[in-house]
Coordinates of C-alpha atoms in Angstrom, one line a residue:
M200 CA 32.2 -16.4 -25.8
K201 CA 30.2 -14.6 -28.1
P202 CA 27.7 -12.1 -26.8
F203 CA 24.2 -13.3 -26.3
T204 CA 23.1 -10.5 -28.9
Q205 CA 24.7 -12.6 -31.7
I206 CA 23.3 -15.9 -30.8
A207 CA 19.8 -15.2 -29.7
I208 CA 18.1 -12.4 -31.9
P209 CA 15.2 -10.6 -30.2
H210 CA 11.5 -10.1 -32.1
E211 CA 11.6 -6.4 -33.3
D212 CA 9.3 -5.1 -30.5
V213 CA 11.5 -6.1 -27.9
A214 CA 14.6 -4.8 -29.8
K215 CA 12.8 -1.6 -30.3
G216 CA 11.7 -1.4 -26.6
R217 CA 7.9 -0.8 -28.0
L218 CA 6.5 -4.0 -25.3
T219 CA 4.3 -2.4 -22.7
M220 CA 1.9 -4.7 -20.6
D221 CA -0.9 -4.4 -23.0
V222 CA 0.9 -5.9 -25.6
F223 CA 1.6 -8.9 -23.4
A224 CA -2.1 -8.6 -22.0
A225 CA -4.0 -11.1 -24.5
D226 CA -7.4 -10.2 -24.5
L227 CA -10.2 -12.6 -26.3
W228 CA -12.9 -10.1 -26.7
Q229 CA -10.9 -7.9 -28.9
V230 CA -9.6 -10.4 -31.1
A231 CA -12.9 -11.6 -31.9
N232 CA -14.1 -8.2 -32.1
G233 CA -10.8 -7.4 -34.3
K234 CA -9.4 -4.7 -32.1
A235 CA -6.3 -6.3 -30.8
P236 CA -2.8 -5.8 -31.3
I237 CA -1.5 -7.6 -34.2
D238 CA 0.4 -9.8 -32.2
Y239 CA -2.9 -11.4 -31.4
Q240 CA -5.1 -10.6 -34.1
D241 CA -3.1 -12.2 -36.8
P242 CA -2.9 -16.0 -36.8
D243 CA 0.6 -16.3 -38.5
L244 CA 2.2 -13.9 -36.2
F245 CA 0.5 -15.0 -33.3
F246 CA 1.7 -18.9 -33.6
Q247 CA 5.3 -17.4 -35.0
K248 CA 5.6 -16.2 -31.0
T249 CA 3.8 -18.9 -29.3
F250 CA 5.6 -22.1 -28.2
L251 CA 3.3 -25.0 -28.4
T252 CA 3.3 -26.3 -25.1
E253 CA 2.3 -30.4 -24.8
G254 CA -0.7 -28.9 -22.7
L255 CA -1.9 -26.8 -25.8
K256 CA -1.2 -29.1 -28.3
H257 CA -3.3 -31.7 -26.7
I258 CA -5.8 -28.6 -26.2
L259 CA -5.4 -28.4 -30.0
N260 CA -5.6 -31.9 -30.7
V261 CA -8.9 -32.6 -28.9
A262 CA -10.5 -29.6 -30.3
E263 CA -9.8 -30.4 -33.7
S264 CA -11.3 -33.9 -33.3
R265 CA -14.2 -32.7 -31.5
L266 CA -15.0 -29.9 -34.0
K267 CA -14.5 -32.3 -37.0
G268 CA -17.6 -34.6 -35.5
K269 CA -14.7 -37.7 -34.5
T270 CA -14.0 -38.3 -30.5
G271 CA -13.2 -35.8 -27.9
D272 CA -14.5 -34.1 -24.9
S273 CA -17.7 -31.6 -25.5
V274 CA -16.6 -29.5 -22.4
I275 CA -13.6 -28.3 -21.0
Q276 CA -12.3 -26.3 -18.3
L277 CA -9.0 -23.9 -18.4
Q278 CA -7.8 -23.6 -14.9
T279 CA -4.6 -22.1 -14.3
P280 CA -2.9 -19.6 -11.7
F281 CA -3.4 -15.8 -12.2
G282 CA -1.4 -15.0 -15.5
G283 CA -1.2 -18.9 -16.5
G284 CA -2.0 -18.9 -19.9
K285 CA -6.0 -19.5 -19.9
T286 CA -6.6 -16.3 -22.4
H287 CA -3.3 -17.2 -24.8
T288 CA -4.9 -20.8 -25.1
L289 CA -8.1 -19.3 -26.1
I290 CA -7.1 -17.5 -28.5
A291 CA -5.0 -20.1 -29.9
L292 CA -8.2 -22.0 -30.3
Y293 CA -10.3 -19.2 -32.1
H294 CA -7.7 -18.9 -34.8
K295 CA -7.4 -22.7 -35.1
A296 CA -11.1 -22.9 -35.0
K297 CA -11.4 -20.4 -38.1
E298 CA -9.0 -22.6 -39.7
W299 CA -11.0 -25.5 -39.4
N300 CA -14.1 -23.6 -40.7
A301 CA -16.0 -23.6 -37.3
K302 CA -18.4 -21.0 -35.9
V303 CA -17.1 -19.5 -32.8
V304 CA -19.0 -18.3 -30.1
V305 CA -17.1 -15.6 -27.9
L306 CA -18.7 -14.9 -24.4
D307 CA -16.6 -12.8 -22.2
G308 CA -17.6 -12.1 -18.7
T309 CA -15.0 -9.0 -18.2
A310 CA -16.4 -7.3 -21.3
L311 CA -20.1 -8.0 -21.3
N312 CA -22.7 -6.1 -19.0
P313 CA -25.5 -8.0 -17.7
T314 CA -27.6 -5.0 -17.6
D315 CA -27.9 -5.3 -21.5
K316 CA -26.4 -8.7 -22.6
K317 CA -27.6 -11.5 -21.7
L318 CA -25.1 -14.4 -22.4
W319 CA -27.7 -16.5 -24.1
E320 CA -28.8 -13.8 -26.6
E321 CA -25.2 -13.1 -27.2
F322 CA -24.9 -16.8 -28.0
E323 CA -27.3 -16.8 -30.5
K324 CA -26.7 -13.5 -31.9
Q325 CA -23.1 -14.3 -32.6
L326 CA -24.0 -17.9 -34.0
T327 CA -26.9 -16.6 -36.4
G328 CA -26.5 -12.6 -36.3
K329 CA -30.2 -12.3 -34.7
V330 CA -31.8 -12.8 -31.5
E331 CA -34.9 -15.0 -31.7
L332 CA -35.2 -17.7 -29.7
T333 CA -33.4 -17.0 -26.9
R334 CA -34.6 -13.2 -26.4
G335 CA -35.5 -12.4 -22.8
D336 CA -34.4 -12.2 -19.4
I337 CA -34.9 -16.2 -18.8
A338 CA -32.9 -18.5 -19.8
P339 CA -34.2 -20.6 -23.0
G340 CA -33.6 -23.9 -22.3
K341 CA -32.1 -26.7 -23.3
E342 CA -34.3 -27.2 -27.1
A343 CA -33.4 -24.1 -28.3
L344 CA -29.8 -23.9 -27.8
L345 CA -29.8 -27.8 -29.7
K346 CA -31.9 -26.2 -32.6
L347 CA -29.5 -23.3 -32.8
L348 CA -26.1 -25.7 -32.6
S349 CA -27.6 -28.3 -34.6
E350 CA -28.1 -26.0 -37.4
N351 CA -24.8 -23.9 -36.7
S352 CA -22.1 -26.7 -36.3
P353 CA -19.0 -27.1 -36.2
S354 CA -19.4 -24.7 -33.3
L355 CA -16.6 -23.9 -30.8
I356 CA -17.9 -21.6 -27.4
L357 CA -15.3 -19.7 -25.5
M358 CA -16.4 -19.2 -22.4
D359 CA -13.9 -16.5 -20.7
E360 CA -13.8 -15.0 -17.1
V361 CA -17.7 -16.6 -16.6
L362 CA -17.4 -16.0 -12.9
E363 CA -17.0 -12.2 -13.1
Y364 CA -20.1 -12.1 -15.2
I365 CA -22.5 -14.1 -12.8
T366 CA -21.1 -12.0 -9.9
K367 CA -22.2 -8.8 -11.6
A368 CA -25.7 -10.9 -12.4
S369 CA -26.2 -11.6 -9.1
G370 CA -27.4 -8.1 -8.6
I371 CA -29.9 -7.9 -11.4
K372 CA -33.4 -9.1 -10.4
V373 CA -35.6 -11.5 -12.5
G374 CA -38.9 -11.8 -11.1
D375 CA -38.3 -14.3 -8.0
S376 CA -34.9 -14.8 -9.0
N377 CA -32.2 -13.0 -10.5
L378 CA -29.8 -13.0 -13.4
A379 CA -27.2 -15.0 -12.0
A380 CA -29.5 -17.8 -11.0
Q381 CA -30.6 -17.7 -14.7
T382 CA -27.1 -17.7 -15.9
F383 CA -26.1 -20.7 -14.2
A384 CA -29.5 -22.5 -15.8
F385 CA -28.2 -21.4 -19.0
I386 CA -24.8 -22.9 -19.0
Q387 CA -26.4 -26.1 -17.1
E388 CA -28.5 -26.5 -20.1
L389 CA -25.5 -25.4 -22.5
T390 CA -23.3 -28.1 -21.5
G391 CA -26.0 -30.6 -21.7
A392 CA -26.8 -28.9 -25.5
V393 CA -23.2 -29.0 -26.6
S394 CA -22.9 -32.8 -25.2
S395 CA -25.6 -34.0 -27.5
I396 CA -23.9 -32.3 -30.5
G397 CA -21.3 -34.5 -31.8
N398 CA -19.1 -31.4 -33.3
A399 CA -19.8 -28.8 -30.8
L400 CA -17.7 -27.6 -28.2
L401 CA -17.4 -25.7 -24.9
I402 CA -14.4 -24.3 -23.4
L403 CA -14.7 -22.1 -20.3
T404 CA -12.0 -21.0 -18.1
L405 CA -12.3 -20.9 -14.3
P406 CA -10.0 -19.0 -11.6
S407 CA -8.1 -21.7 -9.8
S408 CA -6.9 -18.9 -6.9
T409 CA -9.6 -17.8 -4.4
L410 CA -8.1 -13.9 -4.5
E411 CA -9.7 -14.0 -7.9
H412 CA -13.1 -14.6 -6.4
Y413 CA -13.7 -11.5 -5.3
D414 CA -15.9 -11.8 -2.1
E415 CA -17.5 -15.0 -0.2
N416 CA -20.7 -14.6 -2.4
A417 CA -18.5 -15.4 -5.4
E418 CA -16.7 -17.8 -3.9
R419 CA -20.3 -19.7 -3.4
M420 CA -21.3 -19.0 -6.5
F421 CA -17.6 -20.5 -7.8
Q422 CA -18.7 -23.1 -5.9
Q423 CA -21.9 -23.8 -7.7
L424 CA -20.7 -23.2 -11.3
Q425 CA -17.7 -26.0 -10.6
K426 CA -21.0 -28.5 -9.9
I427 CA -22.9 -27.5 -12.9
T428 CA -19.7 -28.2 -15.0
G429 CA -18.5 -31.1 -12.9
R430 CA -20.8 -33.1 -14.3
V431 CA -19.1 -33.2 -17.7
E432 CA -16.1 -31.4 -17.8
K433 CA -12.3 -32.1 -18.5
I434 CA -9.8 -30.1 -17.0
Y435 CA -6.6 -29.0 -18.5
T436 CA -3.7 -27.0 -17.4
P437 CA -2.1 -25.5 -20.9
V438 CA 1.2 -24.9 -19.5
K439 CA 3.8 -26.9 -17.3
D440 CA 6.4 -25.2 -14.9
E441 CA 9.1 -27.1 -17.1
E442 CA 8.1 -25.3 -20.4
I443 CA 7.7 -21.7 -19.5
A444 CA 11.0 -21.4 -20.5
S445 CA 10.7 -22.4 -24.1
V446 CA 7.5 -20.1 -23.9
I447 CA 9.7 -17.0 -22.9
K448 CA 12.3 -17.7 -25.5
K449 CA 9.6 -18.0 -27.9
R450 CA 7.8 -14.9 -27.4
L451 CA 11.1 -12.5 -27.0
F452 CA 13.3 -13.9 -29.6
S453 CA 13.1 -14.7 -33.4
D454 CA 15.9 -16.9 -33.8
V455 CA 18.4 -18.6 -31.3
D456 CA 21.5 -20.3 -32.7
E457 CA 21.4 -23.4 -30.8
K458 CA 24.3 -24.6 -31.7
E459 CA 26.4 -21.2 -30.6
A460 CA 24.0 -21.4 -27.6
K461 CA 25.2 -24.9 -26.5
K462 CA 29.0 -23.5 -26.9
V463 CA 28.6 -20.9 -24.1
V464 CA 26.5 -23.3 -22.2
D465 CA 29.1 -26.0 -22.3
E466 CA 31.9 -23.6 -21.2
F467 CA 30.2 -22.2 -18.5
I468 CA 29.4 -25.7 -17.3
E469 CA 33.1 -26.8 -17.4
Y470 CA 34.4 -23.5 -15.5
A471 CA 31.4 -24.2 -13.0
K472 CA 32.4 -27.5 -12.5
R473 CA 36.4 -26.5 -11.9
E474 CA 35.3 -23.9 -9.5
N475 CA 33.3 -26.7 -7.6
L476 CA 30.2 -24.9 -8.0
L477 CA 28.5 -27.7 -9.9
S478 CA 29.1 -31.5 -8.8
G479 CA 28.6 -34.0 -11.5
D480 CA 25.3 -34.6 -11.4
E481 CA 24.5 -30.9 -10.4
A482 CA 26.1 -30.2 -13.6
L483 CA 24.1 -32.3 -15.8
E484 CA 20.8 -30.7 -14.8
Y485 CA 22.2 -27.4 -14.6
R486 CA 23.3 -27.6 -18.4
E487 CA 19.8 -29.2 -19.5
R488 CA 17.9 -26.5 -17.8
F489 CA 20.2 -23.5 -19.0
L490 CA 20.1 -24.9 -22.4
K491 CA 16.5 -24.5 -22.4
S492 CA 16.4 -21.0 -20.8
Y493 CA 19.7 -19.5 -22.7
P494 CA 20.2 -16.6 -23.3
F495 CA 18.7 -16.6 -19.5
K496 CA 20.5 -17.9 -17.0
P497 CA 18.2 -20.8 -15.3
E498 CA 17.8 -19.0 -11.9
V499 CA 16.3 -16.1 -13.9
I500 CA 13.4 -17.5 -15.1
D501 CA 13.3 -19.5 -11.7
I502 CA 13.3 -16.5 -9.3
L503 CA 10.7 -14.3 -11.4
Y504 CA 8.1 -17.5 -12.4
H505 CA 8.4 -19.1 -8.9
R506 CA 9.0 -16.5 -6.5
W507 CA 8.1 -13.0 -7.7
G508 CA 5.4 -14.8 -9.5
S509 CA 3.9 -16.4 -6.2
F510 CA 2.9 -12.7 -5.3
P511 CA -0.9 -12.9 -5.8
T512 CA -0.8 -9.0 -7.8
F513 CA 1.8 -11.0 -10.3
Q514 CA 0.4 -12.3 -13.3
R515 CA 3.1 -14.9 -13.9
T516 CA 3.9 -15.4 -17.6
R517 CA 3.0 -12.1 -19.0
G518 CA 4.3 -10.4 -15.5
V519 CA 7.8 -12.3 -16.3
L520 CA 7.5 -11.3 -20.0
R521 CA 7.1 -7.9 -19.7
I522 CA 10.2 -7.8 -17.1
L523 CA 12.7 -9.7 -19.4
S524 CA 11.6 -7.7 -22.3
L525 CA 12.7 -5.0 -20.3
V526 CA 16.0 -6.2 -19.3
V527 CA 16.7 -7.6 -23.2
H528 CA 16.0 -4.2 -24.5
D529 CA 18.4 -2.8 -21.5
L530 CA 21.3 -5.2 -22.4
L531 CA 21.3 -5.0 -26.0
E532 CA 24.4 -2.7 -26.1
K533 CA 26.0 -5.0 -23.4
N534 CA 28.6 -7.2 -24.5
I535 CA 27.9 -10.2 -22.4
P536 CA 27.4 -13.7 -23.2
F537 CA 24.2 -14.5 -21.3
I538 CA 22.0 -12.8 -18.9
R539 CA 22.2 -13.1 -15.2
L540 CA 19.7 -11.5 -12.1
G541 CA 22.8 -9.3 -11.2
D542 CA 22.4 -7.8 -15.0
F543 CA 18.7 -6.7 -14.1
N544 CA 19.5 -2.8 -14.3
L545 CA 17.4 -1.3 -11.5
D546 CA 18.4 2.1 -12.4
N547 CA 15.9 1.5 -14.8
Q548 CA 12.6 3.5 -13.6
E549 CA 10.6 1.5 -15.9
L550 CA 12.3 -2.3 -15.0
R551 CA 12.0 -0.7 -11.3
R552 CA 8.5 0.1 -11.4
E553 CA 7.3 -3.7 -12.4
L554 CA 9.3 -4.9 -9.5
I555 CA 8.5 -2.7 -6.5
K556 CA 4.7 -2.4 -7.2
H557 CA 4.6 -6.0 -5.8
I558 CA 6.9 -5.5 -2.5
G559 CA 5.8 -1.8 -1.6
Q560 CA 6.6 1.8 -2.6
E561 CA 9.3 1.9 0.4
W562 CA 11.8 -0.1 -1.7
D563 CA 12.2 2.7 -3.9
S564 CA 14.2 4.3 -1.7
I565 CA 16.2 1.3 -0.1
I566 CA 17.4 0.3 -3.8
A567 CA 18.5 3.5 -4.1
Q568 CA 20.4 3.7 -0.9
D569 CA 22.0 0.1 -1.5
I570 CA 22.3 -0.3 -4.7
T571 CA 21.9 2.5 -7.8
S572 CA 22.8 5.8 -6.2
K573 CA 26.1 7.0 -6.8
D574 CA 27.0 6.7 -3.1
S575 CA 25.3 3.5 -2.7
G576 CA 27.0 0.4 -0.5
A577 CA 26.7 -1.2 -4.0
R578 CA 28.6 1.1 -6.2
K579 CA 31.5 1.4 -3.1
V580 CA 32.2 -1.8 -3.7
D581 CA 32.4 -1.6 -7.3
E582 CA 35.5 0.7 -6.8
M583 CA 36.9 -1.4 -4.1
L584 CA 37.8 -4.4 -5.9
G585 CA 40.8 -2.7 -8.1
S586 CA 41.3 -1.8 -11.7
S587 CA 41.0 -5.7 -12.8
Y588 CA 37.5 -6.2 -11.8
Q589 CA 36.0 -2.8 -11.6
S590 CA 34.5 -3.3 -15.2
Y591 CA 32.5 -6.4 -13.5
K592 CA 30.8 -3.8 -11.2
L593 CA 30.6 -7.1 -8.8
G594 CA 29.3 -5.0 -5.9
T595 CA 26.2 -4.3 -7.8
T596 CA 25.5 -7.6 -9.8
V597 CA 26.0 -9.7 -6.4
S598 CA 23.6 -6.9 -4.4
T599 CA 20.8 -6.8 -7.5
T600 CA 21.2 -10.4 -7.3
I601 CA 20.5 -10.8 -3.6
F602 CA 17.7 -8.1 -3.9
M603 CA 15.9 -10.4 -6.7
S604 CA 16.3 -13.7 -4.5
S605 CA 14.6 -11.6 -1.5
F606 CA 11.0 -11.6 -2.2
S607 CA 8.6 -14.2 -2.7
G608 CA 4.5 -13.8 -2.2
K609 CA 4.2 -17.0 -0.2
G610 CA 7.0 -15.2 2.4
E611 CA 10.3 -17.5 1.5
G612 CA 13.3 -15.6 0.3
G613 CA 16.9 -15.3 0.2
I614 CA 20.2 -17.0 -1.3
S615 CA 23.3 -19.2 -0.2
V616 CA 26.8 -17.8 -1.0
K617 CA 27.1 -21.0 -3.4
E618 CA 23.9 -20.0 -5.3
I619 CA 25.2 -16.4 -5.5
K620 CA 28.4 -17.7 -6.6
L621 CA 26.5 -19.7 -9.7
A622 CA 24.2 -16.7 -10.4
T623 CA 27.0 -14.1 -10.8
V624 CA 30.2 -15.6 -11.8
L625 CA 31.7 -15.2 -15.2
P626 CA 34.5 -17.6 -16.9
S627 CA 36.9 -14.6 -16.9
F628 CA 37.6 -14.5 -13.3
S629 CA 38.0 -16.9 -10.1
S630 CA 34.7 -17.6 -8.3
T631 CA 36.8 -16.8 -5.3
V632 CA 36.6 -12.7 -5.6
I633 CA 32.6 -13.4 -4.8
D634 CA 33.5 -14.0 -1.1
T635 CA 35.5 -10.7 -1.0
V636 CA 32.7 -9.0 -2.6
I637 CA 30.0 -10.3 -0.2
N638 CA 32.2 -9.6 2.7
Y639 CA 32.6 -6.1 1.6
L640 CA 28.6 -5.7 0.9
K641 CA 28.0 -7.0 4.8
E642 CA 30.0 -4.0 5.8
K643 CA 28.8 -1.4 3.3
L644 CA 24.9 -2.2 2.6
L645 CA 22.7 -0.8 5.2
Y646 CA 19.7 -3.3 4.5
L647 CA 21.5 -6.9 3.9
S648 CA 20.4 -9.4 6.0
D649 CA 23.2 -12.6 7.4
E650 CA 20.2 -15.3 7.0
G651 CA 20.0 -16.3 3.9
L652 CA 21.6 -13.8 2.6
S653 CA 18.4 -11.4 1.6
L654 CA 17.7 -7.8 1.8
I655 CA 16.1 -6.7 5.0
H656 CA 11.7 -7.0 4.8

C-alpha cells in the first residue's frame, strides 16, 4: 500500500503546521472590513478550499436568482449546530454577491456595540456611505427602508449573530422602551421592506442550541425573533452530516488521487472481509464511507464529528478541522497508508490540549499514566508483543482508539472488540493479534473499563 502522503497532498498551510484555531474561525465582519486571513479574504482561495455542499449550492442559487430579480425567497434563516457552517456560508454569499455586482450589508451582532452602533444606521451607512434617513435611537420605519433598498439594489443583507446584539441592546433605555425592542421593530420593518423589493435578500443566522442563548431573557428574545422572522423566512441547513467528510478533505488537501485512494480502500476492504470484520453488505457501505473520508478511516470522522462534536464547547466543523490538521501534520513523515484513530499522537501537546479542554484537565495525567509516559501500560504492551509487532506499537494504537471512543457530550461512549479491530488493523498482520493486545491492556491499563471497552470516566 502506498503511504497516504503520496496520494493525498495536504494544503501548504497544513503541511507546514501553520493552522491555528483562528484560521478556522471564519469571521464575516473581518472579511467585510478586509482584515480576515487570506483563506477567507481572497475569493479564489476561499472557494478553492471550500467543498460546495448541496445545501450551500442551493443557497447560492436561490440568492443569485433573487438578486438578479428572478424568483426566490426574500428572507432566509441559517440555523445549524455550534460550528456547523453558518458563517462560512455567509462568507460564500458575500463573495458571490460581489461577483454578481450586488451591494452587500454586513450586520454582525458580535462586532457591533449597541451603545454607539444602531443596526439601522449601520445598514444605511454601508448602503450609501452616510447616515441621513435612519439617524436616531428609534427604528426608522418601513418607508425609509424601502427608499434605501429601492435606490441601492440589488442588495444582500447578511445579519450574523443578531441575538447577541439584541441581548446587549436590552440593557439600553430608549424612552419608555429599550434598544432591543427598537431592534425587533427594525428587523420586522426590514423583512417587510426586503419582501417588497424584487432584488433584495436578507439572510440571518440564529443559534439552534439553547446553550447559545445566554440566559432566560435571551431565550425569550430568541422566541420573539423567531416569531418576527418566521412570517416570511425559509430555513436552510448548509451542511448535511454525510457531507462533512468531503468538507474536511477539501479544506485539508489540495489534491487526492482518487484512483490510488480506491486501490488502498479496496485492498483494505478485501482484507477486512477475509478477517470476518465486514460482511457483504457492511463491506459495501464501509467502502463507500472510506472512499469519501480517505485518507481518514471513516470512524475517525464519525467519532470526532458526532461524539466529540456533541460537546457544547466543541465547534463541530472547525474543531474537527483543527484536530485533523494537527494529526495530518504530525504524520507527514510516517509511512502509513491511511489515518486511524490510533494514529492520533497524544504525546503532541497541542493536540492533547485540543481534546482535554472538552473533557477536563484531570485527563492529562490519566493519558500520561495509561498511554504516553515511558512506563505507561500502553507502552508496556507495545514491548510485550514481540519483535514482529513492535514497529506497529499496537498497545498505544489500541489504547488511543479506546480513548478517542470513550467520550461524548451526550454521555455515550465505548467501543466493541470488533470495532477496535476494524479501526486499528492493517493488512500486513492478522486481526487476531488485537485480541491479545486487548487482553494485555486489561492487565496493564489503570483506567480501562470492561463496559463497552472505554476509559473510566
